[in-house]
Amino acid sequence: KGVYLIPEVLRVPLAIKMPGARPRTVDDVVSHLDIAPTLLAFGGIRPEERLDGQSLLPLLTGGSTVPDRDLLFECGWHVGANFACAVQKRFPGGEHYLFTYNCASPYDELHDLNSPDAANIVNEPGKSKVRAGMVAKLGRLIEGDARFSCYRNMFRLDHYFDLPRQSGDLQMKKS
């Protein structure tokens, strides 16, 4: 939904009408990747292949909230204006942040998802520890999933001093 990963772009409501169920509002972070597993679970079908999303059926039927999970957001490769990827994280105590790495810009972004304000607080005093943790988390996610290799080397270079040193051949050539 757009070429910039800011809270306004990611805060898109998802509405699902369950047959015979009372309307209910849930403020949890979900992904469009959750739609297929939810529909399959509703139909009693268990997929044989791994799906990246998870069923929201427990949430829709009055169950607990979605557990905190790693969600990697990505945009730009289809339009080319701003290649970016982002990760969100909830911290104990209720803090909830979105960290965005912009490949086409020298500026990272950090947004407080509990705030209706979309201000970039990446350079705010007292946020360096949050930023460092979010950089490390995004680095682990990019490194651990080959689908995001398009970001890997640029991210490593831009955050060289923020990431743990790796050994071995870091070039993207096949052996």
PDB file of C-alpha atoms in Angstrom:
ATOM      1  CA  LYS A   1       0.000   0.000   0.000  1.00  0.00           C
ATOM      2  CA  GLY A   2       2.368   2.689  -1.160  1.00  0.00           C
ATOM      3  CA  VAL A   3       6.090   3.113  -1.608  1.00  0.00           C
ATOM      4  CA  TYR A   4       6.985   4.449   1.844  1.00  0.00           C
ATOM      5  CA  LEU A   5       6.881   2.384   5.012  1.00  0.00           C
ATOM      6  CA  ILE A   6       5.408   4.855   7.461  1.00  0.00           C
ATOM      7  CA  PRO A   7       2.654   4.114   9.981  1.00  0.00           C
ATOM      8  CA  GLU A   8      -0.067   5.793   7.905  1.00  0.00           C
ATOM      9  CA  VAL A   9       0.627   3.427   5.021  1.00  0.00           C
ATOM     10  CA  LEU A  10       0.737   0.311   7.209  1.00  0.00           C
ATOM     11  CA  ARG A  11      -2.352   1.141   9.285  1.00  0.00           C
ATOM     12  CA  VAL A  12      -4.847  -0.337   6.870  1.00  0.00           C
ATOM     13  CA  PRO A  13      -7.904  -1.899   8.491  1.00  0.00           C
ATOM     14  CA  LEU A  14      -8.795  -5.491   7.789  1.00  0.00           C
ATOM     15  CA  ALA A  15     -12.517  -6.272   8.052  1.00  0.00           C
ATOM     16  CA  ILE A  16     -13.744  -9.860   8.200  1.00  0.00           C
ATOM     17  CA  LYS A  17     -17.413 -10.700   8.758  1.00  0.00           C
ATOM     18  CA  MET A  18     -17.844 -14.040  10.470  1.00  0.00           C
ATOM     19  CA  PRO A  19     -21.231 -15.742   9.959  1.00  0.00           C
ATOM     20  CA  GLY A  20     -23.351 -15.382  13.076  1.00  0.00           C
ATOM     21  CA  ALA A  21     -20.669 -13.547  15.027  1.00  0.00           C
ATOM     22  CA  ARG A  22     -21.042 -10.166  16.692  1.00  0.00           C
ATOM     23  CA  PRO A  23     -18.899  -7.351  15.300  1.00  0.00           C
ATOM     24  CA  ARG A  24     -15.654  -6.890  17.157  1.00  0.00           C
ATOM     25  CA  THR A  25     -12.641  -4.620  16.843  1.00  0.00           C
ATOM     26  CA  VAL A  26      -9.119  -5.912  17.359  1.00  0.00           C
ATOM     27  CA  ASP A  27      -6.084  -3.621  17.382  1.00  0.00           C
ATOM     28  CA  ASP A  28      -3.450  -6.314  16.825  1.00  0.00           C
ATOM     29  CA  VAL A  29      -0.935  -6.094  14.000  1.00  0.00           C
ATOM     30  CA  VAL A  30      -1.897  -8.551  11.294  1.00  0.00           C
ATOM     31  CA  SER A  31      -0.699  -9.095   7.755  1.00  0.00           C
ATOM     32  CA  HIS A  32      -2.365  -9.753   4.445  1.00  0.00           C
ATOM     33  CA  LEU A  33      -0.393 -13.004   4.623  1.00  0.00           C
ATOM     34  CA  ASP A  34      -2.815 -14.044   7.395  1.00  0.00           C
ATOM     35  CA  ILE A  35      -5.849 -14.044   5.089  1.00  0.00           C
ATOM     36  CA  ALA A  36      -5.160 -17.377   3.326  1.00  0.00           C
ATOM     37  CA  PRO A  37      -4.442 -19.336   6.544  1.00  0.00           C
ATOM     38  CA  THR A  38      -7.561 -17.788   8.115  1.00  0.00           C
ATOM     39  CA  LEU A  39      -9.819 -18.784   5.217  1.00  0.00           C
ATOM     40  CA  LEU A  40      -8.319 -22.273   5.106  1.00  0.00           C
ATOM     41  CA  ALA A  41      -8.820 -22.724   8.866  1.00  0.00           C
ATOM     42  CA  PHE A  42     -12.412 -21.503   8.577  1.00  0.00           C
ATOM     43  CA  GLY A  43     -13.006 -24.183   5.934  1.00  0.00           C
ATOM     44  CA  GLY A  44     -11.348 -26.843   8.088  1.00  0.00           C
ATOM     45  CA  ILE A  45      -8.450 -27.202   5.659  1.00  0.00           C
ATOM     46  CA  ARG A  46      -4.942 -27.622   6.932  1.00  0.00           C
ATOM     47  CA  PRO A  47      -2.428 -26.549   4.287  1.00  0.00           C
ATOM     48  CA  GLU A  48       0.328 -28.989   3.441  1.00  0.00           C
ATOM     49  CA  GLU A  49       2.785 -26.273   2.491  1.00  0.00           C
ATOM     50  CA  ARG A  50       4.235 -23.718   4.876  1.00  0.00           C
ATOM     51  CA  LEU A  51       2.447 -20.386   4.794  1.00  0.00           C
ATOM     52  CA  ASP A  52       4.063 -17.233   6.115  1.00  0.00           C
ATOM     53  CA  GLY A  53       0.846 -16.002   7.718  1.00  0.00           C
ATOM     54  CA  GLN A  54      -1.123 -17.458  10.585  1.00  0.00           C
ATOM     55  CA  SER A  55      -4.805 -18.070  11.050  1.00  0.00           C
ATOM     56  CA  LEU A  56      -6.707 -15.238  12.685  1.00  0.00           C
ATOM     57  CA  LEU A  57      -9.642 -17.545  13.408  1.00  0.00           C
ATOM     58  CA  PRO A  58      -8.916 -17.682  17.165  1.00  0.00           C
ATOM     59  CA  LEU A  59      -8.951 -13.875  17.224  1.00  0.00           C
ATOM     60  CA  LEU A  60     -12.171 -13.694  15.211  1.00  0.00           C
ATOM     61  CA  THR A  61     -13.980 -16.125  17.475  1.00  0.00           C
ATOM     62  CA  GLY A  62     -13.201 -14.202  20.659  1.00  0.00           C
ATOM     63  CA  GLY A  63      -9.880 -15.757  21.533  1.00  0.00           C
ATOM     64  CA  SER A  64      -6.704 -14.110  22.674  1.00  0.00           C
ATOM     65  CA  THR A  65      -4.602 -11.638  20.748  1.00  0.00           C
ATOM     66  CA  VAL A  66      -2.116 -12.519  18.040  1.00  0.00           C
ATOM     67  CA  PRO A  67       1.219 -13.393  19.669  1.00  0.00           C
ATOM     68  CA  ASP A  68       4.052 -10.999  18.937  1.00  0.00           C
ATOM     69  CA  ARG A  69       5.841 -12.237  15.867  1.00  0.00           C
ATOM     70  CA  ASP A  70       8.396 -11.142  13.358  1.00  0.00           C
ATOM     71  CA  LEU A  71       6.725  -9.284  10.511  1.00  0.00           C
ATOM     72  CA  LEU A  72       8.973  -7.936   7.802  1.00  0.00           C
ATOM     73  CA  PHE A  73       7.399  -5.249   5.643  1.00  0.00           C
ATOM     74  CA  GLU A  74       8.730  -4.510   2.171  1.00  0.00           C
ATOM     75  CA  CYS A  75       7.976  -2.123  -0.641  1.00  0.00           C
ATOM     76  CA  GLY A  76       9.507  -0.512  -3.649  1.00  0.00           C
ATOM     77  CA  TRP A  77      10.916  -3.242  -5.853  1.00  0.00           C
ATOM     78  CA  HIS A  78       7.872  -3.088  -8.080  1.00  0.00           C
ATOM     79  CA  VAL A  79       7.894   0.702  -8.550  1.00  0.00           C
ATOM     80  CA  GLY A  80      11.433   1.811  -7.834  1.00  0.00           C
ATOM     81  CA  ALA A  81      10.784   5.046  -5.942  1.00  0.00           C
ATOM     82  CA  ASN A  82      11.985   3.944  -2.532  1.00  0.00           C
ATOM     83  CA  PHE A  83      13.292   0.463  -1.945  1.00  0.00           C
ATOM     84  CA  ALA A  84      12.582  -0.131   1.719  1.00  0.00           C
ATOM     85  CA  CYS A  85      12.006  -2.802   4.305  1.00  0.00           C
ATOM     86  CA  ALA A  86      10.805  -2.496   7.874  1.00  0.00           C
ATOM     87  CA  VAL A  87      10.216  -4.505  11.002  1.00  0.00           C
ATOM     88  CA  GLN A  88       7.921  -3.949  13.970  1.00  0.00           C
ATOM     89  CA  LYS A  89       8.494  -4.984  17.576  1.00  0.00           C
ATOM     90  CA  ARG A  90       6.559  -4.849  20.804  1.00  0.00           C
ATOM     91  CA  PHE A  91       8.607  -4.406  23.946  1.00  0.00           C
ATOM     92  CA  PRO A  92       7.700  -5.447  27.487  1.00  0.00           C
ATOM     93  CA  GLY A  93       5.748  -2.599  29.008  1.00  0.00           C
ATOM     94  CA  GLY A  94       3.737  -1.953  25.854  1.00  0.00           C
ATOM     95  CA  GLU A  95       6.191   0.022  23.709  1.00  0.00           C
ATOM     96  CA  HIS A  96       5.653  -0.758  20.016  1.00  0.00           C
ATOM     97  CA  TYR A  97       7.970   0.488  17.263  1.00  0.00           C
ATOM     98  CA  LEU A  98       8.428   0.308  13.515  1.00  0.00           C
ATOM     99  CA  PHE A  99      11.964   0.555  12.143  1.00  0.00           C
ATOM    100  CA  THR A 100      12.332   1.309   8.427  1.00  0.00           C
ATOM    101  CA  TYR A 101      15.460   0.955   6.336  1.00  0.00           C
ATOM    102  CA  ASN A 102      15.279   3.094   3.187  1.00  0.00           C
ATOM    103  CA  CYS A 103      17.727   1.933   0.519  1.00  0.00           C
ATOM    104  CA  ALA A 104      17.281   5.059  -1.607  1.00  0.00           C
ATOM    105  CA  SER A 105      17.897   7.424   1.273  1.00  0.00           C
ATOM    106  CA  PRO A 106      20.618   7.828   3.913  1.00  0.00           C
ATOM    107  CA  TYR A 107      17.909   8.184   6.582  1.00  0.00           C
ATOM    108  CA  ASP A 108      16.432   5.364   8.611  1.00  0.00           C
ATOM    109  CA  GLU A 109      13.112   5.811  10.337  1.00  0.00           C
ATOM    110  CA  LEU A 110      11.833   4.821  13.757  1.00  0.00           C
ATOM    111  CA  HIS A 111       8.170   5.319  14.556  1.00  0.00           C
ATOM    112  CA  ASP A 112       6.276   4.825  17.804  1.00  0.00           C
ATOM    113  CA  LEU A 113       3.265   2.754  16.733  1.00  0.00           C
ATOM    114  CA  ASN A 114       1.424   3.653  19.935  1.00  0.00           C
ATOM    115  CA  SER A 115       1.442   7.284  18.866  1.00  0.00           C
ATOM    116  CA  PRO A 116      -1.010   8.685  16.320  1.00  0.00           C
ATOM    117  CA  ASP A 117       1.833  11.004  15.230  1.00  0.00           C
ATOM    118  CA  ALA A 118       3.978   9.635  12.416  1.00  0.00           C
ATOM    119  CA  ALA A 119       7.085  11.573  13.405  1.00  0.00           C
ATOM    120  CA  ASN A 120      10.434   9.946  12.729  1.00  0.00           C
ATOM    121  CA  ILE A 121      12.018   9.614  16.179  1.00  0.00           C
ATOM    122  CA  VAL A 122      15.157   7.744  15.082  1.00  0.00           C
ATOM    123  CA  ASN A 123      17.441  10.543  16.316  1.00  0.00           C
ATOM    124  CA  GLU A 124      15.483  11.362  19.468  1.00  0.00           C
ATOM    125  CA  PRO A 125      17.550  11.262  22.656  1.00  0.00           C
ATOM    126  CA  GLY A 126      16.919   8.041  24.510  1.00  0.00           C
ATOM    127  CA  LYS A 127      15.959   6.016  21.420  1.00  0.00           C
ATOM    128  CA  SER A 128      19.447   4.807  20.464  1.00  0.00           C
ATOM    129  CA  LYS A 129      19.008   1.515  22.335  1.00  0.00           C
ATOM    130  CA  VAL A 130      15.634   0.868  20.665  1.00  0.00           C
ATOM    131  CA  ARG A 131      17.144   1.752  17.280  1.00  0.00           C
ATOM    132  CA  ALA A 132      20.103  -0.586  17.824  1.00  0.00           C
ATOM    133  CA  GLY A 133      17.795  -3.459  18.755  1.00  0.00           C
ATOM    134  CA  MET A 134      15.597  -2.844  15.738  1.00  0.00           C
ATOM    135  CA  VAL A 135      18.607  -2.693  13.374  1.00  0.00           C
ATOM    136  CA  ALA A 136      19.830  -6.020  14.775  1.00  0.00           C
ATOM    137  CA  LYS A 137      16.377  -7.585  14.428  1.00  0.00           C
ATOM    138  CA  LEU A 138      15.960  -6.413  10.836  1.00  0.00           C
ATOM    139  CA  GLY A 139      19.469  -7.637  10.040  1.00  0.00           C
ATOM    140  CA  ARG A 140      18.655 -11.115  11.399  1.00  0.00           C
ATOM    141  CA  LEU A 141      15.414 -11.281   9.407  1.00  0.00           C
ATOM    142  CA  ILE A 142      17.057 -10.157   6.158  1.00  0.00           C
ATOM    143  CA  GLU A 143      19.957 -12.548   6.681  1.00  0.00           C
ATOM    144  CA  GLY A 144      17.675 -15.474   7.486  1.00  0.00           C
ATOM    145  CA  ASP A 145      15.346 -15.301   4.485  1.00  0.00           C
ATOM    146  CA  ALA A 146      16.668 -15.603   0.940  1.00  0.00           C
ATOM    147  CA  ARG A 147      13.632 -13.733  -0.398  1.00  0.00           C
ATOM    148  CA  PHE A 148      15.065 -10.532   1.063  1.00  0.00           C
ATOM    149  CA  SER A 149      18.593 -10.952  -0.303  1.00  0.00           C
ATOM    150  CA  CYS A 150      18.019  -7.853  -2.442  1.00  0.00           C
ATOM    151  CA  TYR A 151      18.453  -5.786   0.753  1.00  0.00           C
ATOM    152  CA  ARG A 152      21.208  -7.826   2.377  1.00  0.00           C
ATOM    153  CA  ASN A 153      24.409  -6.243   1.067  1.00  0.00           C
ATOM    154  CA  MET A 154      23.175  -2.644   1.106  1.00  0.00           C
ATOM    155  CA  PHE A 155      21.897  -3.087   4.652  1.00  0.00           C
ATOM    156  CA  ARG A 156      25.200  -4.641   5.749  1.00  0.00           C
ATOM    157  CA  LEU A 157      27.155  -1.729   4.301  1.00  0.00           C
ATOM    158  CA  ASP A 158      24.849   0.988   5.628  1.00  0.00           C
ATOM    159  CA  HIS A 159      24.822  -0.565   9.110  1.00  0.00           C
ATOM    160  CA  TYR A 160      28.325  -1.992   9.168  1.00  0.00           C
ATOM    161  CA  PHE A 161      29.099  -0.631  12.631  1.00  0.00           C
ATOM    162  CA  ASP A 162      25.709  -1.642  14.047  1.00  0.00           C
ATOM    163  CA  LEU A 163      25.742  -5.328  13.062  1.00  0.00           C
ATOM    164  CA  PRO A 164      27.811  -8.239  14.362  1.00  0.00           C
ATOM    165  CA  ARG A 165      30.847  -9.076  12.235  1.00  0.00           C
ATOM    166  CA  GLN A 166      30.401 -12.071   9.983  1.00  0.00           C
ATOM    167  CA  SER A 167      33.077 -14.369   8.718  1.00  0.00           C
ATOM    168  CA  GLY A 168      33.313 -16.169   5.428  1.00  0.00           C
ATOM    169  CA  ASP A 169      32.505 -15.111   1.894  1.00  0.00           C
ATOM    170  CA  LEU A 170      29.882 -12.363   2.056  1.00  0.00           C
ATOM    171  CA  GLN A 171      29.744 -11.942  -1.684  1.00  0.00           C
ATOM    172  CA  MET A 172      26.605 -13.198  -3.336  1.00  0.00           C
ATOM    173  CA  LYS A 173      28.276 -15.711  -5.625  1.00  0.00           C
ATOM    174  CA  LYS A 174      27.302 -19.354  -5.744  1.00  0.00           C
ATOM    175  CA  SER A 175      29.822 -22.034  -4.903  1.00  0.00           C
TER     176      SER A 175
END
